[in-house]
CSV table of C-alpha atoms in Angstrom, one decimal:
chain,number,residue,atom,x,y,z
A,870,MET,CA,-65.2,-20.0,16.5
A,871,HIS,CA,-65.1,-20.2,12.6
A,872,ARG,CA,-61.9,-22.2,12.7
A,873,ARG,CA,-64.0,-25.3,13.8
A,874,LEU,CA,-65.9,-25.0,10.5
A,875,LEU,CA,-62.6,-24.9,8.5
A,876,LEU,CA,-61.2,-27.8,10.3
A,877,SER,CA,-64.2,-30.1,9.9
A,878,LEU,CA,-64.4,-29.2,6.3
A,879,ALA,CA,-60.7,-29.7,5.6
A,880,LEU,CA,-60.8,-33.1,7.3
A,881,SER,CA,-63.9,-34.3,5.5
A,882,LEU,CA,-64.0,-32.7,2.1
A,883,TYR,CA,-60.7,-34.0,0.9
A,884,VAL,CA,-62.3,-37.4,0.9
A,885,LEU,CA,-64.9,-36.2,-1.6
A,886,GLY,CA,-62.2,-35.6,-4.1
A,887,CYS,CA,-60.8,-39.1,-3.7
A,888,GLN,CA,-64.2,-40.8,-3.7
A,889,ALA,CA,-65.3,-38.9,-6.8
A,890,GLN,CA,-62.5,-40.8,-8.8
A,891,SER,CA,-65.1,-43.6,-9.3
A,892,ALA,CA,-67.6,-41.3,-11.0
A,893,GLU,CA,-67.8,-41.0,-14.8
A,894,PRO,CA,-65.3,-38.5,-16.2
A,895,ALA,CA,-66.8,-35.1,-16.9
A,896,PRO,CA,-65.6,-32.3,-19.1
A,897,ALA,CA,-63.0,-30.1,-17.3
A,898,SER,CA,-64.5,-27.1,-15.6
A,899,PRO,CA,-63.3,-23.6,-16.8
A,900,PRO,CA,-60.8,-21.6,-14.7
A,901,GLN,CA,-62.3,-20.2,-11.5
A,902,ALA,CA,-61.9,-16.6,-10.3
A,903,VAL,CA,-62.0,-16.0,-6.5
A,904,SER,CA,-62.5,-12.6,-4.9
A,905,LEU,CA,-62.4,-12.2,-1.1
A,906,LEU,CA,-62.3,-9.3,1.4
A,907,GLU,CA,-64.3,-7.1,-0.9
A,908,GLY,CA,-61.9,-7.6,-3.7
A,909,LYS,CA,-58.7,-7.1,-1.8
A,910,LEU,CA,-57.7,-10.7,-2.2
A,911,LYS,CA,-58.1,-12.1,-5.7
A,912,PHE,CA,-56.8,-15.2,-7.4
A,913,ASP,CA,-57.5,-17.7,-10.1
A,914,LEU,CA,-57.7,-21.5,-10.1
A,915,PRO,CA,-56.8,-23.3,-13.2
A,916,ASP,CA,-59.3,-25.3,-15.1
A,917,GLY,CA,-60.5,-28.7,-13.8
A,918,PHE,CA,-61.9,-27.4,-10.4
A,919,ASP,CA,-65.6,-27.8,-9.7
A,920,ALA,CA,-67.0,-25.3,-7.2
A,921,SER,CA,-69.6,-25.7,-4.6
A,922,ALA,CA,-70.8,-23.5,-1.7
A,923,LEU,CA,-69.9,-24.5,1.8
A,924,PRO,CA,-72.6,-24.6,4.5
A,925,ALA,CA,-73.2,-21.3,6.1
A,926,GLY,CA,-71.9,-20.8,9.6
A,927,SER,CA,-74.3,-20.8,12.6
A,928,ALA,CA,-74.4,-19.3,16.0
A,929,GLU,CA,-74.9,-22.7,17.6
A,930,ASP,CA,-71.4,-23.9,16.7
A,931,GLY,CA,-69.7,-20.6,17.0
A,932,THR,CA,-69.3,-20.1,13.2
A,933,ALA,CA,-72.0,-17.3,12.7
A,934,GLY,CA,-71.1,-15.2,9.7
A,935,ALA,CA,-68.8,-17.6,8.1
A,936,SER,CA,-69.1,-18.6,4.4
A,937,GLY,CA,-67.0,-20.2,1.8
A,938,GLN,CA,-66.5,-22.4,-1.2
A,939,LEU,CA,-65.0,-25.8,-2.0
A,940,PHE,CA,-63.1,-26.3,-5.2
A,941,VAL,CA,-62.4,-30.0,-6.1
A,942,ASN,CA,-60.2,-31.2,-9.0
A,943,ASN,CA,-61.1,-34.9,-9.3
A,944,ALA,CA,-58.5,-35.6,-12.0
A,945,ALA,CA,-55.6,-34.0,-10.0
A,946,ARG,CA,-57.1,-35.1,-6.7
A,947,GLN,CA,-56.7,-31.7,-5.2
A,948,VAL,CA,-58.9,-29.6,-3.0
A,949,VAL,CA,-59.0,-25.8,-2.3
A,950,VAL,CA,-61.2,-24.7,0.6
A,951,VAL,CA,-61.9,-21.0,0.9
A,952,SER,CA,-63.6,-19.4,3.9
A,953,GLU,CA,-64.3,-15.9,5.0
A,954,ALA,CA,-65.5,-15.2,8.6
A,955,PRO,CA,-65.6,-12.6,11.3
A,956,THR,CA,-62.3,-12.1,13.1
A,957,PRO,CA,-62.0,-13.8,16.5
A,958,GLY,CA,-63.6,-11.5,19.1
A,959,GLY,CA,-64.6,-9.0,16.4
A,960,VAL,CA,-61.1,-7.5,16.5
A,961,ALA,CA,-60.3,-5.0,13.7
A,962,ALA,CA,-57.3,-5.9,11.6
A,963,ASP,CA,-55.3,-3.6,9.3
A,964,ASP,CA,-54.7,-4.8,5.8
A,965,ASP,CA,-51.1,-5.7,6.7
A,966,ASP,CA,-51.3,-6.4,10.4
A,967,LYS,CA,-48.3,-8.5,11.5
A,968,VAL,CA,-49.6,-8.8,15.0
A,969,PHE,CA,-53.0,-10.0,13.8
A,970,LEU,CA,-51.5,-12.4,11.4
A,971,ASN,CA,-49.1,-13.8,14.0
A,972,GLY,CA,-52.0,-14.6,16.3
A,973,ALA,CA,-54.2,-16.0,13.5
A,974,ALA,CA,-51.4,-18.2,12.3
A,975,GLN,CA,-50.6,-19.5,15.8
A,976,GLY,CA,-54.4,-20.3,16.5
A,977,PHE,CA,-54.8,-22.0,13.1
A,978,VAL,CA,-51.8,-24.3,13.6
A,979,SER,CA,-52.9,-25.1,17.1
A,980,GLN,CA,-56.4,-26.0,16.0
A,981,GLN,CA,-55.0,-28.1,13.1
A,982,LYS,CA,-52.8,-30.0,15.6
A,983,GLN,CA,-55.8,-30.6,17.8
A,984,ALA,CA,-57.8,-31.9,14.9
A,985,SER,CA,-55.0,-34.2,13.5
A,986,ALA,CA,-52.1,-35.6,15.4
A,987,ASP,CA,-50.3,-35.9,12.0
A,988,TYR,CA,-50.4,-32.2,11.2
A,989,GLN,CA,-46.9,-31.0,11.0
A,990,PRO,CA,-45.9,-27.4,10.0
A,991,ILE,CA,-42.9,-27.3,7.7
A,992,ASP,CA,-42.4,-23.5,7.2
A,993,GLU,CA,-44.1,-20.2,7.3
A,994,ASP,CA,-43.6,-16.9,5.6
A,995,THR,CA,-45.3,-13.6,4.7
A,996,LEU,CA,-46.5,-12.5,1.2
A,997,HIS,CA,-48.2,-9.4,0.0
A,998,THR,CA,-50.7,-8.8,-2.8
A,999,GLY,CA,-51.0,-5.1,-3.1
A,1000,ALA,CA,-51.3,-3.6,0.4
A,1001,LEU,CA,-52.8,-6.8,1.9
A,1002,GLY,CA,-50.5,-9.1,4.0
A,1003,LEU,CA,-50.8,-12.9,3.7
A,1004,ARG,CA,-49.4,-15.5,6.1
A,1005,ARG,CA,-48.5,-18.7,4.3
A,1006,ILE,CA,-48.2,-22.0,6.2
A,1007,ASN,CA,-46.8,-25.1,4.6
A,1008,ALA,CA,-47.5,-28.4,6.4
A,1009,LYS,CA,-47.9,-32.1,6.1
A,1010,GLY,CA,-50.9,-34.0,7.4
A,1011,SER,CA,-53.2,-36.9,7.0
A,1012,PHE,CA,-56.9,-36.6,6.0
A,1013,ALA,CA,-59.0,-39.8,6.2
A,1014,GLY,CA,-55.8,-41.9,6.2
A,1015,THR,CA,-54.4,-40.2,3.2
A,1016,PRO,CA,-51.0,-38.4,3.6
A,1017,THR,CA,-51.3,-34.9,2.3
A,1018,LEU,CA,-49.5,-31.7,1.6
A,1019,ASN,CA,-51.2,-28.6,2.9
A,1020,THR,CA,-50.6,-24.9,2.1
A,1021,SER,CA,-52.8,-22.4,4.0
A,1022,LEU,CA,-53.0,-18.7,3.2
A,1023,LEU,CA,-54.4,-16.4,6.0
A,1024,ALA,CA,-55.3,-12.7,5.5
A,1025,GLY,CA,-57.3,-10.2,7.5
A,1026,SER,CA,-58.9,-6.8,6.8
A,1027,GLY,CA,-61.3,-4.9,9.1
A,1028,SER,CA,-63.5,-7.4,10.9
A,1029,ARG,CA,-63.0,-10.3,8.4
A,1030,LEU,CA,-60.5,-13.1,8.3
A,1031,VAL,CA,-59.9,-15.3,5.2
A,1032,VAL,CA,-58.3,-18.8,5.2
A,1033,VAL,CA,-57.4,-20.4,1.8
A,1034,GLN,CA,-56.5,-24.2,2.2
A,1035,ILE,CA,-54.8,-25.9,-0.7
A,1036,VAL,CA,-54.6,-29.7,-0.3
A,1037,SER,CA,-52.9,-32.3,-2.4
A,1038,ARG,CA,-51.7,-35.9,-1.9
A,1039,GLU,CA,-48.3,-36.2,-0.4
A,1040,ASP,CA,-47.2,-38.4,-3.3
A,1041,ASP,CA,-47.7,-35.4,-5.8
A,1042,PRO,CA,-45.3,-32.7,-4.5
A,1043,GLN,CA,-44.8,-31.2,-8.0
A,1044,GLY,CA,-48.5,-31.0,-8.6
A,1045,HIS,CA,-49.0,-29.3,-5.2
A,1046,ALA,CA,-46.2,-26.8,-5.7
A,1047,HIS,CA,-47.5,-26.0,-9.2
A,1048,LEU,CA,-51.0,-25.3,-8.0
A,1049,VAL,CA,-49.8,-23.1,-5.1
A,1050,GLN,CA,-47.5,-21.2,-7.5
A,1051,ARG,CA,-50.4,-20.8,-10.0
A,1052,VAL,CA,-52.6,-19.3,-7.2
A,1053,LEU,CA,-49.9,-16.9,-6.1
A,1054,ASP,CA,-48.9,-15.8,-9.6
A,1055,SER,CA,-52.5,-14.9,-10.4
A,1056,MET,CA,-52.7,-12.5,-7.4
A,1057,PRO,CA,-52.4,-8.8,-8.6
A,1058,ALA,CA,-49.3,-7.0,-7.5
A,1059,ARG,CA,-47.8,-9.8,-5.5
A,1060,VAL,CA,-44.4,-9.2,-3.9
A,1061,ALA,CA,-41.7,-11.7,-2.7
A,1062,ALA,CA,-42.1,-13.7,0.4
A,1063,LEU,CA,-40.5,-12.6,3.7
A,1064,ALA,CA,-39.9,-14.5,6.9
A,1065,PRO,CA,-42.5,-13.6,9.5
A,1066,ARG,CA,-41.4,-11.4,12.4
């Protein structure tokens, strides 16, 4: 399943951002525009994030059809992992499919807990950008021994599921909240959060 790709990336790629601190400083990268689900989900990242493509999924590990990008801000020590993959079982999801989002969120949290005993969900709510529903999961965790704050955004449309993972160090709650808000504020026609039902 494509979630295994996300988990392994989330657990390993955050280390890259930390290790990169020892490299020579480079000019800040320009803002990054991200478009997913054929343009139904769009957002911007502020300057300072370097983008690189994630390895394509493969049938051997159950991630066929998955693709994504990694964005690392070395100065802020923040990572954003974006992945788009086929929905589990090829199920078709409506753009604002509460049943689908409930199942996707439960599966995501379960997989995260299996991957890291330190993963602890804090709260969960539902957002909208245009007609597209988003499930937001805020959590704490520990990647490679580093305590982290994690915000994950899940969305589905048709046969595709998107997961956006925003990861910051736990000792920078203001920086994490600011980045999450920047991402959300850049989404077109976003409406207020609602508690999931």
